Amino acid sequence: MINRAAPTDYDVVVVGSGIAGLSAALSAAPNARVAVVTKGALDDGCSRFAQGGIAAAVGDTDSAELHYEDTIAAGRGLCHPDAVRVLVEEGPARIRQLIDWGVAFDTQDGELLLAQEAAHSRPRILHARGDGTGLEVETALIRRLRASSARVIEHADVTGILTTADGLACGVSITTDPGESHVTTLSSAAVVLASGGASRLWRNSTNPESATGDGVALAYTAGADVSGMEFAQFHPTALAVDGAPRFLISEAVRGEGAWIVNRDGKRFVLDVDPRGELAGRDVVARAIWEELERSGERCVFLDCSPLGARAAVRFPTIAATCARYGLDMTRQPIPVSPAAHYMIGGVTTDLEGATSVPGLYACGEVAHTGVHGANRLASNSLLESLVFSQRAVHAALGWAGESPPAQPGPTRLTSHQRASTLDPRDGWNALRDALWAGAGVVRDQNGLRAAARSCDDVVAATSGDSTLSTMQLHAAASTASLVCAAALAREESRGCHLRSDLPQASDQWHGDLVMHKDRGARFDRHL
Ligand SMILES: Cc1cc2nc3c(=O)[nH]c(=O)nc-3n(C[C@H](O)[C@H](O)[C@H](O)COP(=O)(O)OP(=O)(O)OC[C@H]3O[C@@H](n4cnc5c(N)ncnc54)[C@H](O)[C@@H]3O)c2cc1C
């Protein structure tokens, strides 16, 4: 039963402060009581690191229709056409909103500069600070958030979605301080989950520490549908230098003319696709993975010599990072190899960002809107975050306006039942190694089964312990288990889900695999 007596602390609690959470909070703040809860500092998510830019059909030679066609083509038959329509048609308005909010995109003679990236048929990538797009966006949006009426709660892990006895979302529980594991709750009429992706669960990843898939585990535990978890996208070109982080070398570098070559200087991607370096991400990542298997080498190379000195001007962050590791990108080939980069799957949402739990909305990388199908088109994720965060927060405010104040049911808060004997460091290592070895760029049934066993072991070893470090690991392992289960279940290769034991796409699998904690898995066939 919903308790109608007590008012809520907030109209909306937004979980996460990447581009999705910030844009949702900024839209809501003028007219609603909003709290933004984030587990690190405000700019700790993936958004800050985005380099290439944001795709939107704003150029003279471009149209929403062309952007639609490119997105659908990249998605290998699994994009939700209605979601892609929303993305491409509302994209330009969201760009104007970002400019109104103070984001300074790169321009020339007063005109927006547009770059072309792999698998986009037109120049349509807006960028800022050269390759510092995410930093510019986060900086502008955070400045605006700080000046708004929204309450900002940093360094606070959301460790539970509160639900009423009827299963409506009605707030979050937050745990702070790993030593003490202090738990507090915030009640709200609606929750907007914008907690980002999960790619840091793999051993080799371009993502920051925050991207451990918490939101999927939180929503799944609260009873939400989760879908598309087999589709984890690997970026073909992450820096592969000993001792260096797997820093992303953006697609835009190839868009500007750089080549991928093996140690003999051969452009081997041309052997599998006539578009060569400009082929889709799945094609290029697989070509590199197979070249590495064939040669036994640990990296291939990105040859930026076709760009000449322009490379360092157009890509200052990449040039500076390479220089830090003794590489001059204008004269030396950059060693690169694939790394986990983007989680296509996530919490299932409709076009308004609503999940299957009333009052719970999701947007950004944590959500599965169906926009990306089986393979995300580069630079569409920032746009997806912007477009669907606006839709989600408007729907959440509508819900908040209509639904009565609700209080959590008594059984939903976590209680400390037992102490885990697993050292969290060992658990994280086991998880990351298992996913990289068994659920990497190319998978097969045996590897996936082994990975699933390792993840399930970590889930079992960490359940019931409410110290923050163990709860964080438990959430990560739960999400990793869903990845393995989905990848095992989808018996075909499609987009970025590549099975060496089942190399063809199959009509039988033309749809979404949806998972629910009580109802198990179902297959939603696309018509
Ligand atoms: C190196 C790199 C380059 C990229 N380049 C591009 C690009 O050029 N173009 C493009 O379109 N996309 C790019 N992407 C992808 C894009 O950046 C992300 O998909 C997008 O930023 C996701 O935004 P988000 O707001 O959903 O998540 P994030 O920006 O990751 O934010 C998630 C937030 O949730 C918080 N959080 C997570 N769990 C919890 C919890 N339990 N409790 C509280 N808070 C929590 C995090 O701390 C963070 O604040 C890139 C990604 C990376 C890593």
Coordinates of C-alpha atoms and ligand atoms in Angstrom, one line a residue:
M1 CA 0.0 0.0 0.0
I2 CA 1.2 3.5 -0.8
N3 CA 1.5 5.7 2.3
R4 CA -0.1 9.0 1.2
A5 CA 0.5 10.8 4.4
A6 CA 4.1 12.0 4.2
P7 CA 5.4 14.3 1.5
T8 CA 8.6 13.3 -0.4
D9 CA 12.0 14.9 0.0
Y10 CA 12.1 15.6 -3.8
D11 CA 10.0 15.5 -6.9
V12 CA 12.9 13.9 -8.8
V13 CA 16.1 12.3 -7.8
V14 CA 18.6 12.1 -10.6
V15 CA 21.3 9.3 -10.2
G16 CA 24.5 10.3 -12.0
S17 CA 26.0 13.5 -13.3
G18 CA 27.2 12.7 -16.8
I19 CA 25.7 14.5 -19.8
A20 CA 22.4 12.6 -19.3
G21 CA 22.0 13.3 -15.6
L22 CA 23.1 17.0 -15.9
S23 CA 20.8 17.7 -18.8
A24 CA 17.9 16.0 -17.0
A25 CA 18.5 18.0 -13.8
L26 CA 19.0 21.3 -15.6
S27 CA 15.7 21.0 -17.4
A28 CA 13.8 20.0 -14.2
A29 CA 15.4 22.4 -11.7
P30 CA 13.6 25.6 -12.5
N31 CA 10.2 24.1 -11.7
A32 CA 10.8 21.2 -9.4
R33 CA 12.6 20.0 -6.3
V34 CA 15.6 18.1 -7.7
A35 CA 18.5 16.2 -6.2
V36 CA 21.5 15.0 -8.2
V37 CA 23.3 12.1 -6.5
T38 CA 26.6 11.0 -7.9
K39 CA 29.2 8.5 -6.6
G40 CA 32.3 10.5 -7.4
A41 CA 32.9 14.2 -8.2
L42 CA 30.4 15.7 -10.6
D43 CA 32.6 15.1 -13.6
D44 CA 33.8 11.6 -12.9
G45 CA 31.7 9.8 -15.5
C46 CA 32.4 8.9 -19.2
S47 CA 31.0 12.1 -20.6
R48 CA 34.0 14.2 -19.6
F49 CA 36.2 11.9 -21.7
A50 CA 34.2 12.0 -24.9
Q51 CA 36.5 13.2 -27.7
G52 CA 35.1 12.9 -31.2
G53 CA 31.9 14.8 -30.6
I54 CA 28.1 14.8 -30.9
A55 CA 26.4 13.7 -34.1
A56 CA 23.4 15.8 -35.3
A57 CA 22.0 16.6 -38.7
V58 CA 22.7 20.3 -38.7
G59 CA 24.9 20.7 -41.8
D60 CA 23.7 22.1 -45.1
T61 CA 24.3 18.8 -47.0
D62 CA 22.7 16.7 -44.2
S63 CA 19.2 15.8 -43.1
A64 CA 17.5 13.8 -40.3
E65 CA 16.6 11.2 -43.0
L66 CA 20.3 10.6 -43.8
H67 CA 21.2 10.4 -40.1
Y68 CA 18.4 8.0 -39.7
E69 CA 19.6 5.8 -42.5
D70 CA 23.2 5.7 -41.3
T71 CA 22.1 4.8 -37.7
I72 CA 19.8 2.1 -38.9
A73 CA 22.5 0.6 -41.2
A74 CA 25.0 0.5 -38.3
G75 CA 22.5 -1.2 -36.0
R76 CA 22.5 -4.5 -38.1
G77 CA 18.7 -4.9 -38.1
L78 CA 18.1 -4.3 -34.4
C79 CA 17.6 -0.6 -34.1
H80 CA 14.1 0.4 -32.9
P81 CA 13.1 2.7 -35.9
D82 CA 10.7 4.9 -33.8
A83 CA 13.5 5.6 -31.3
V84 CA 16.0 6.4 -34.1
R85 CA 13.4 8.8 -35.6
V86 CA 13.1 10.6 -32.2
L87 CA 16.9 10.7 -32.0
V88 CA 17.6 12.3 -35.4
E89 CA 14.6 14.6 -35.5
E90 CA 15.1 16.0 -32.0
G91 CA 18.9 16.1 -32.1
P92 CA 19.3 19.6 -33.7
A93 CA 17.1 21.2 -31.0
R94 CA 19.1 19.6 -28.3
I95 CA 22.3 21.0 -29.8
R96 CA 20.7 24.5 -29.8
Q97 CA 19.8 23.9 -26.1
L98 CA 23.4 23.0 -25.3
I99 CA 24.6 26.2 -27.0
D100 CA 22.0 28.1 -24.9
W101 CA 23.4 26.4 -21.8
G102 CA 26.9 27.8 -22.7
V103 CA 28.6 25.0 -24.6
A104 CA 31.1 26.5 -27.1
F105 CA 31.4 24.2 -30.1
D106 CA 34.3 24.7 -32.5
T107 CA 33.4 27.1 -35.3
Q108 CA 35.0 28.7 -38.3
D109 CA 33.9 32.1 -39.6
G110 CA 30.9 31.8 -37.3
E111 CA 29.8 28.5 -38.7
L112 CA 29.8 25.2 -36.7
L113 CA 32.6 23.0 -37.7
L114 CA 31.4 19.5 -38.6
A115 CA 33.7 16.5 -38.8
Q116 CA 33.0 13.2 -40.5
E117 CA 33.4 9.9 -38.7
A118 CA 33.3 6.2 -39.6
A119 CA 30.0 5.0 -41.1
H120 CA 28.5 8.5 -41.1
S121 CA 27.7 9.4 -44.7
R122 CA 28.0 13.2 -44.1
P123 CA 30.1 15.5 -41.9
R124 CA 27.8 15.8 -38.9
I125 CA 30.0 15.6 -35.8
L126 CA 30.0 18.7 -33.7
H127 CA 33.1 19.0 -31.5
A128 CA 34.6 21.4 -29.0
R129 CA 38.1 22.2 -27.8
G130 CA 39.3 20.1 -30.8
D131 CA 39.0 16.6 -29.2
G132 CA 37.8 17.9 -25.8
T133 CA 34.0 17.8 -26.5
G134 CA 33.0 16.0 -23.3
L135 CA 35.1 18.2 -21.1
E136 CA 33.6 21.3 -22.6
V137 CA 30.0 20.0 -22.3
E138 CA 30.5 18.8 -18.7
T139 CA 32.2 22.1 -17.7
A140 CA 29.4 24.2 -19.1
L141 CA 26.6 22.0 -17.6
I142 CA 28.2 21.7 -14.2
R143 CA 28.7 25.5 -14.0
R144 CA 25.0 25.9 -14.7
L145 CA 23.9 23.1 -12.3
R146 CA 25.9 24.7 -9.5
A147 CA 24.0 28.0 -10.1
S148 CA 20.6 26.2 -10.1
S149 CA 18.3 25.3 -7.3
A150 CA 19.1 21.5 -7.6
R151 CA 20.7 19.9 -4.6
V152 CA 24.0 18.3 -5.5
I153 CA 25.2 15.3 -3.5
E154 CA 28.7 14.1 -4.5
H155 CA 30.7 11.0 -3.4
A156 CA 27.5 9.2 -2.5
D157 CA 26.8 5.7 -4.0
V158 CA 23.2 4.9 -4.8
T159 CA 23.0 1.3 -3.6
G160 CA 19.3 0.8 -3.9
I161 CA 16.1 2.0 -5.6
L162 CA 13.4 2.3 -3.0
T163 CA 10.1 0.9 -4.0
T164 CA 6.7 0.9 -2.4
A165 CA 4.9 -2.3 -1.4
D166 CA 3.1 -2.0 -4.8
G167 CA 6.4 -1.8 -6.6
L168 CA 6.5 1.9 -7.5
A169 CA 9.9 3.6 -7.4
C170 CA 9.9 6.2 -4.6
G171 CA 13.5 7.2 -3.9
V172 CA 17.0 5.9 -3.4
S173 CA 19.2 4.6 -0.7
I174 CA 22.7 6.0 -0.6
T175 CA 25.8 4.6 1.0
T176 CA 28.8 6.7 1.8
D177 CA 32.2 6.1 3.4
P178 CA 33.5 2.6 2.7
G179 CA 34.7 2.2 6.2
E180 CA 31.5 3.0 8.0
S181 CA 29.0 2.2 5.3
H182 CA 26.6 4.9 6.4
V183 CA 23.2 4.5 4.7
T184 CA 20.7 7.3 4.2
T185 CA 17.5 7.5 2.0
L186 CA 16.0 10.1 -0.2
S187 CA 12.4 9.9 -1.0
S188 CA 11.1 11.2 -4.3
A189 CA 8.1 11.0 -6.5
A190 CA 10.2 9.8 -9.4
V191 CA 13.8 8.5 -9.9
V192 CA 15.8 9.2 -13.1
L193 CA 18.6 6.8 -13.5
A194 CA 21.5 8.3 -15.5
S195 CA 24.3 6.2 -14.0
G196 CA 26.2 5.5 -17.2
G197 CA 27.6 2.3 -18.7
A198 CA 29.5 -0.8 -17.7
S199 CA 32.6 -1.1 -19.8
R200 CA 35.0 -0.7 -16.9
L201 CA 33.9 -4.3 -16.1
W202 CA 36.3 -5.6 -18.7
R203 CA 40.1 -5.8 -18.1
N204 CA 40.9 -3.5 -21.0
S205 CA 38.6 -0.5 -21.2
T206 CA 38.6 3.1 -22.3
N207 CA 36.2 4.0 -19.5
P208 CA 36.8 5.7 -16.1
E209 CA 36.5 3.8 -12.8
S210 CA 32.8 4.9 -12.4
A211 CA 31.5 2.8 -15.3
T212 CA 30.8 -0.4 -13.5
G213 CA 27.2 -1.0 -14.5
D214 CA 25.6 -0.1 -11.1
G215 CA 22.4 1.2 -12.7
V216 CA 21.6 -2.0 -14.4
A217 CA 22.0 -4.0 -11.2
L218 CA 20.0 -1.4 -9.2
A219 CA 17.1 -1.4 -11.7
Y220 CA 17.1 -5.2 -12.2
T221 CA 16.9 -5.7 -8.4
A222 CA 14.0 -3.2 -8.2
G223 CA 12.2 -5.3 -10.8
A224 CA 12.9 -3.5 -14.0
D225 CA 13.4 -5.2 -17.4
V226 CA 16.9 -5.2 -18.7
S227 CA 17.7 -5.8 -22.4
G228 CA 20.5 -5.9 -25.0
M229 CA 23.2 -6.9 -22.5
E230 CA 25.0 -9.1 -25.0
F231 CA 25.8 -6.0 -27.1
A232 CA 29.0 -4.5 -25.5
Q233 CA 30.9 -2.3 -28.0
F234 CA 34.6 -2.5 -28.2
H235 CA 36.5 0.4 -29.6
P236 CA 39.0 -0.7 -32.2
T237 CA 41.7 1.8 -31.3
A238 CA 42.7 2.3 -27.7
L239 CA 46.3 3.2 -26.9
A240 CA 48.4 0.1 -26.3
V241 CA 51.5 1.2 -24.5
D242 CA 52.9 -0.6 -21.5
G243 CA 52.0 1.2 -18.3
A244 CA 49.6 3.7 -20.0
P245 CA 45.8 3.7 -19.5
R246 CA 43.8 2.4 -22.4
F247 CA 43.3 5.9 -23.7
L248 CA 40.9 6.2 -26.6
I249 CA 42.2 7.3 -30.0
S250 CA 39.0 8.7 -31.5
E251 CA 37.4 7.5 -34.7
A252 CA 37.7 11.1 -35.8
V253 CA 41.4 10.5 -36.3
R254 CA 40.6 7.9 -39.0
G255 CA 37.8 10.2 -40.3
E256 CA 40.5 12.8 -40.9
G257 CA 42.6 10.3 -42.9
A258 CA 44.7 8.1 -40.5
W259 CA 45.3 4.5 -41.5
I260 CA 45.3 1.3 -39.5
V261 CA 48.4 -0.8 -40.4
N262 CA 50.1 -4.0 -39.1
R263 CA 53.8 -4.2 -38.3
D264 CA 54.5 -4.6 -42.0
G265 CA 52.7 -1.4 -42.9
K266 CA 49.8 -3.2 -44.5
R267 CA 46.3 -1.7 -44.4
F268 CA 44.7 -5.0 -43.5
V269 CA 41.2 -3.7 -42.8
L270 CA 40.7 -3.2 -46.6
D271 CA 40.9 -7.0 -47.0
V272 CA 37.6 -7.3 -45.1
D273 CA 35.7 -4.1 -46.0
P274 CA 36.2 -1.8 -49.0
R275 CA 35.6 1.2 -46.6
G276 CA 38.7 0.3 -44.8
E277 CA 39.3 2.4 -41.7
L278 CA 35.9 4.1 -42.2
A279 CA 34.0 0.8 -41.8
G280 CA 31.7 0.3 -38.8
R281 CA 33.2 -0.2 -35.3
D282 CA 32.3 -3.8 -35.2
V283 CA 34.0 -4.5 -38.5
V284 CA 37.2 -2.7 -37.6
A285 CA 37.4 -4.1 -34.0
R286 CA 37.0 -7.6 -35.4
A287 CA 39.6 -7.1 -38.2
I288 CA 42.1 -5.9 -35.6
W289 CA 41.3 -8.7 -33.2
E290 CA 41.8 -11.3 -35.9
E291 CA 45.0 -9.7 -37.1
L292 CA 46.4 -9.9 -33.6
E293 CA 45.3 -13.6 -33.3
R294 CA 47.0 -14.3 -36.7
S295 CA 50.2 -12.4 -36.0
G296 CA 50.6 -13.1 -32.3
E297 CA 51.4 -9.4 -31.9
R298 CA 49.8 -7.4 -29.0
C299 CA 49.0 -4.3 -31.1
V300 CA 48.5 -2.8 -34.5
F301 CA 49.3 0.8 -35.5
L302 CA 47.4 4.0 -36.3
D303 CA 49.5 5.8 -38.9
C304 CA 48.6 9.5 -38.8
S305 CA 51.2 10.6 -41.4
P306 CA 48.4 11.3 -43.9
L307 CA 47.3 14.2 -41.6
G308 CA 50.8 15.7 -41.3
A309 CA 51.3 18.4 -38.7
R310 CA 47.5 19.1 -38.7
A311 CA 47.1 16.0 -36.5
A312 CA 48.4 17.7 -33.4
V313 CA 46.3 20.8 -34.0
R314 CA 43.0 19.0 -34.6
F315 CA 43.6 16.4 -31.8
P316 CA 45.5 18.3 -29.0
T317 CA 44.4 15.9 -26.2
I318 CA 45.4 12.8 -28.1
A319 CA 48.7 14.4 -29.2
A320 CA 49.5 15.5 -25.6
T321 CA 48.7 12.0 -24.2
C322 CA 50.8 10.3 -26.9
A323 CA 53.7 12.8 -26.1
R324 CA 53.4 11.8 -22.4
Y325 CA 54.3 8.2 -23.4
G326 CA 57.1 9.3 -25.7
L327 CA 55.2 9.3 -29.0
D328 CA 54.9 12.1 -31.6
M329 CA 51.7 11.2 -33.4
T330 CA 52.6 13.4 -36.3
R331 CA 55.6 11.3 -37.1
Q332 CA 55.3 7.9 -35.3
P333 CA 52.6 5.3 -35.7
I334 CA 50.5 5.0 -32.5
P335 CA 50.3 1.4 -31.1
V336 CA 46.6 0.5 -30.7
S337 CA 44.3 -2.5 -29.9
P338 CA 40.6 -2.9 -29.0
A339 CA 39.2 -2.2 -25.6
A340 CA 35.7 -2.3 -24.1
H341 CA 34.1 1.0 -24.7
Y342 CA 30.3 1.3 -24.7
M343 CA 27.4 -0.7 -23.3
I344 CA 24.5 -0.8 -25.8
G345 CA 22.3 -2.9 -23.5
G346 CA 20.8 -1.6 -20.3
V347 CA 17.6 -0.9 -18.5
T348 CA 14.7 -1.3 -21.0
T349 CA 12.9 2.0 -21.7
D350 CA 10.1 3.3 -23.9
L351 CA 10.4 6.5 -25.9
E352 CA 9.7 8.6 -22.8
G353 CA 12.5 6.9 -20.8
A354 CA 10.0 5.0 -18.7
T355 CA 11.2 1.6 -17.4
S356 CA 8.9 -1.3 -16.4
V357 CA 8.9 0.0 -12.8
P358 CA 6.4 2.8 -12.5
G359 CA 8.2 6.0 -11.3
L360 CA 11.6 4.8 -12.5
Y361 CA 13.1 6.4 -15.6
A362 CA 16.4 5.8 -17.3
C363 CA 18.5 7.7 -19.8
G364 CA 22.0 7.9 -21.2
E365 CA 24.2 4.9 -21.4
V366 CA 22.4 3.0 -18.6
A367 CA 19.3 2.8 -20.7
H368 CA 18.4 0.5 -23.6
T369 CA 16.3 2.7 -25.9
G370 CA 16.9 0.5 -28.9
V371 CA 18.5 3.4 -30.8
H372 CA 21.8 1.6 -31.4
G373 CA 20.5 -1.8 -32.3
A374 CA 23.4 -4.3 -32.4
N375 CA 26.1 -1.7 -33.1
R376 CA 26.3 1.9 -32.0
L377 CA 27.2 4.5 -34.7
A378 CA 30.0 6.7 -33.4
S379 CA 29.0 9.9 -31.7
N380 CA 25.4 8.9 -31.4
S381 CA 25.6 8.2 -27.7
L382 CA 26.0 11.8 -26.4
L383 CA 23.1 12.7 -28.6
E384 CA 21.0 9.8 -27.3
S385 CA 21.8 11.0 -23.8
L386 CA 20.7 14.5 -24.5
V387 CA 17.5 13.6 -26.4
F388 CA 16.2 10.9 -24.1
S389 CA 17.2 12.6 -20.9
Q390 CA 14.9 15.5 -21.8
R391 CA 12.1 13.0 -22.6
A392 CA 12.7 11.0 -19.4
V393 CA 12.7 14.0 -17.1
H394 CA 9.6 15.5 -18.6
A395 CA 7.8 12.2 -18.2
A396 CA 9.2 11.8 -14.6
L397 CA 7.9 15.3 -13.7
G398 CA 4.5 14.4 -15.3
W399 CA 4.4 11.3 -13.1
A400 CA 5.5 13.2 -10.1
G401 CA 2.7 15.7 -10.6
E402 CA 0.1 13.0 -10.9
S403 CA 1.1 10.3 -8.4
P404 CA 0.5 10.6 -4.7
P405 CA 3.4 10.9 -2.3
A406 CA 4.7 7.4 -1.6
Q407 CA 6.9 5.9 1.0
P408 CA 9.1 2.8 0.7
G409 CA 7.8 -0.6 1.6
P410 CA 9.4 -1.9 4.8
T411 CA 11.4 -4.7 3.2
R412 CA 13.3 -2.9 0.5
L413 CA 16.2 -1.5 2.4
T414 CA 19.4 -3.6 2.5
S415 CA 20.3 -5.0 5.8
H416 CA 23.7 -6.4 6.8
Q417 CA 23.2 -10.2 6.9
R418 CA 26.7 -11.6 6.6
A419 CA 30.3 -10.6 6.0
S420 CA 31.8 -11.6 2.6
T421 CA 35.1 -13.5 2.9
L422 CA 36.1 -12.4 -0.6
D423 CA 38.8 -9.6 -0.8
P424 CA 37.1 -7.0 -3.1
R425 CA 40.4 -6.6 -5.0
D426 CA 40.5 -10.3 -5.8
G427 CA 36.8 -10.1 -6.8
W428 CA 37.4 -7.2 -9.2
N429 CA 40.3 -8.9 -10.8
A430 CA 38.4 -12.1 -11.2
L431 CA 35.5 -10.3 -12.8
R432 CA 37.5 -8.2 -15.2
D433 CA 39.7 -11.1 -16.3
A434 CA 36.7 -13.3 -16.8
L435 CA 34.8 -10.8 -19.0
W436 CA 37.9 -10.0 -21.1
A437 CA 38.8 -13.7 -21.6
G438 CA 35.3 -15.0 -22.1
A439 CA 33.1 -12.1 -23.3
G440 CA 35.6 -10.1 -25.3
V441 CA 35.5 -8.9 -28.9
V442 CA 35.0 -12.5 -30.2
R443 CA 33.2 -15.0 -27.9
D444 CA 32.2 -18.6 -27.9
Q445 CA 30.1 -20.9 -25.8
N446 CA 32.9 -22.4 -23.7
G447 CA 34.5 -19.0 -22.9
L448 CA 31.1 -17.5 -22.0
R449 CA 30.2 -20.4 -19.7
A450 CA 33.5 -20.0 -17.9
A451 CA 33.1 -16.3 -17.6
A452 CA 29.5 -16.8 -16.3
R453 CA 30.7 -19.2 -13.6
S454 CA 33.3 -16.7 -12.4
C455 CA 30.8 -13.8 -12.3
D456 CA 28.2 -16.0 -10.5
D457 CA 30.8 -17.0 -8.0
V458 CA 31.5 -13.3 -7.2
V459 CA 27.8 -12.6 -7.0
A460 CA 27.3 -15.4 -4.5
A461 CA 30.4 -14.5 -2.4
T462 CA 29.3 -10.9 -2.0
S463 CA 25.6 -11.2 -1.4
G464 CA 24.2 -10.1 1.9
D465 CA 27.2 -8.0 2.9
S466 CA 26.3 -4.3 3.1
T467 CA 29.8 -2.8 3.4
L468 CA 30.1 -0.3 0.5
S469 CA 33.1 -1.9 -1.1
T470 CA 31.4 -5.3 -1.2
M471 CA 28.1 -3.9 -2.4
Q472 CA 29.9 -2.1 -5.2
L473 CA 31.5 -5.4 -6.3
H474 CA 28.2 -7.2 -5.9
A475 CA 26.4 -4.8 -8.2
A476 CA 29.3 -5.0 -10.8
A477 CA 29.2 -8.8 -10.7
S478 CA 25.4 -8.9 -11.1
T479 CA 25.6 -6.8 -14.2
A480 CA 28.5 -8.9 -15.5
S481 CA 26.5 -12.0 -15.0
L482 CA 23.7 -10.5 -17.1
V483 CA 26.2 -9.8 -19.9
C484 CA 27.3 -13.4 -19.9
A485 CA 23.8 -14.8 -19.7
A486 CA 22.6 -12.7 -22.6
A487 CA 25.7 -13.4 -24.7
L488 CA 25.3 -17.2 -24.1
A489 CA 21.6 -17.0 -25.0
R490 CA 22.0 -15.1 -28.3
E491 CA 23.1 -17.9 -30.6
E492 CA 24.3 -15.9 -33.6
S493 CA 26.8 -13.2 -34.5
R494 CA 25.4 -9.7 -35.0
G495 CA 26.9 -6.3 -34.8
C496 CA 29.2 -6.1 -31.8
H497 CA 28.1 -9.6 -30.5
L498 CA 30.6 -11.8 -32.3
R499 CA 30.4 -15.6 -31.6
S500 CA 33.2 -17.6 -33.3
D501 CA 31.1 -20.7 -32.8
L502 CA 28.0 -19.1 -34.4
P503 CA 29.5 -16.7 -37.0
Q504 CA 26.3 -15.9 -39.0
A505 CA 23.4 -13.7 -38.1
S506 CA 20.1 -15.5 -37.9
D507 CA 16.6 -14.3 -38.7
Q508 CA 15.4 -16.2 -35.6
W509 CA 17.3 -13.7 -33.5
H510 CA 15.8 -10.6 -35.0
G511 CA 14.7 -8.9 -31.8
D512 CA 15.6 -8.1 -28.2
L513 CA 16.5 -10.4 -25.4
V514 CA 14.8 -9.0 -22.3
M515 CA 15.6 -10.2 -18.8
H516 CA 13.7 -9.9 -15.5
K517 CA 14.8 -11.1 -12.1
D518 CA 11.5 -13.0 -11.4
R519 CA 10.2 -13.7 -14.9
G520 CA 13.5 -14.9 -16.4
A521 CA 14.3 -14.1 -20.1
R522 CA 12.0 -13.5 -23.0
F523 CA 12.6 -12.7 -26.6
D524 CA 10.8 -9.7 -28.1
R525 CA 10.8 -10.3 -31.8
H526 CA 11.0 -7.3 -34.1
L527 CA 8.2 -7.3 -36.6
Ligands
LIG1 C1 37.0 7.8 -23.7 C2 35.6 7.9 -24.2 C3 35.3 8.7 -25.4 C4 34.0 8.8 -25.8 N1 33.8 9.6 -26.9 C5 32.5 9.8 -27.3 C6 32.2 10.7 -28.4 O1 33.0 11.3 -28.9 N2 30.9 10.8 -28.8 C7 29.9 10.1 -28.2 O2 28.7 10.2 -28.6 N3 30.1 9.3 -27.2 C8 31.4 9.1 -26.7 N4 31.6 8.2 -25.7 C9 30.5 7.6 -25.0 C10 29.8 8.7 -24.1 O3 30.8 9.4 -23.5 C11 28.9 8.0 -23.1 O4 28.1 7.1 -23.7 C12 28.1 9.1 -22.4 O5 28.9 10.1 -21.9 C13 27.2 8.5 -21.3 O6 26.7 9.6 -20.6 P1 25.9 9.2 -19.2 O7 25.5 10.5 -18.7 O8 24.9 8.2 -19.5 O9 27.0 8.5 -18.3 P2 28.3 9.0 -17.6 O10 28.9 10.3 -18.2 O11 29.3 7.9 -17.5 O12 27.9 9.4 -16.2 C14 27.4 8.5 -15.3 C15 27.3 9.1 -13.9 O13 26.7 8.2 -13.0 C16 27.4 8.1 -11.8 N5 27.1 6.9 -11.1 C17 27.4 5.6 -11.6 N6 27.0 4.7 -10.7 C18 26.5 5.4 -9.6 C19 25.9 5.0 -8.4 N7 25.8 3.8 -8.0 N8 25.5 6.0 -7.5 C20 25.6 7.3 -7.9 N9 26.2 7.7 -9.0 C21 26.6 6.8 -9.9 C22 28.8 8.3 -12.2 O14 29.7 8.7 -11.2 C23 28.6 9.4 -13.3 O15 28.5 10.7 -12.7 C24 33.0 8.1 -25.2 C25 33.2 7.4 -24.0 C26 34.5 7.3 -23.6 C27 34.8 6.5 -22.3

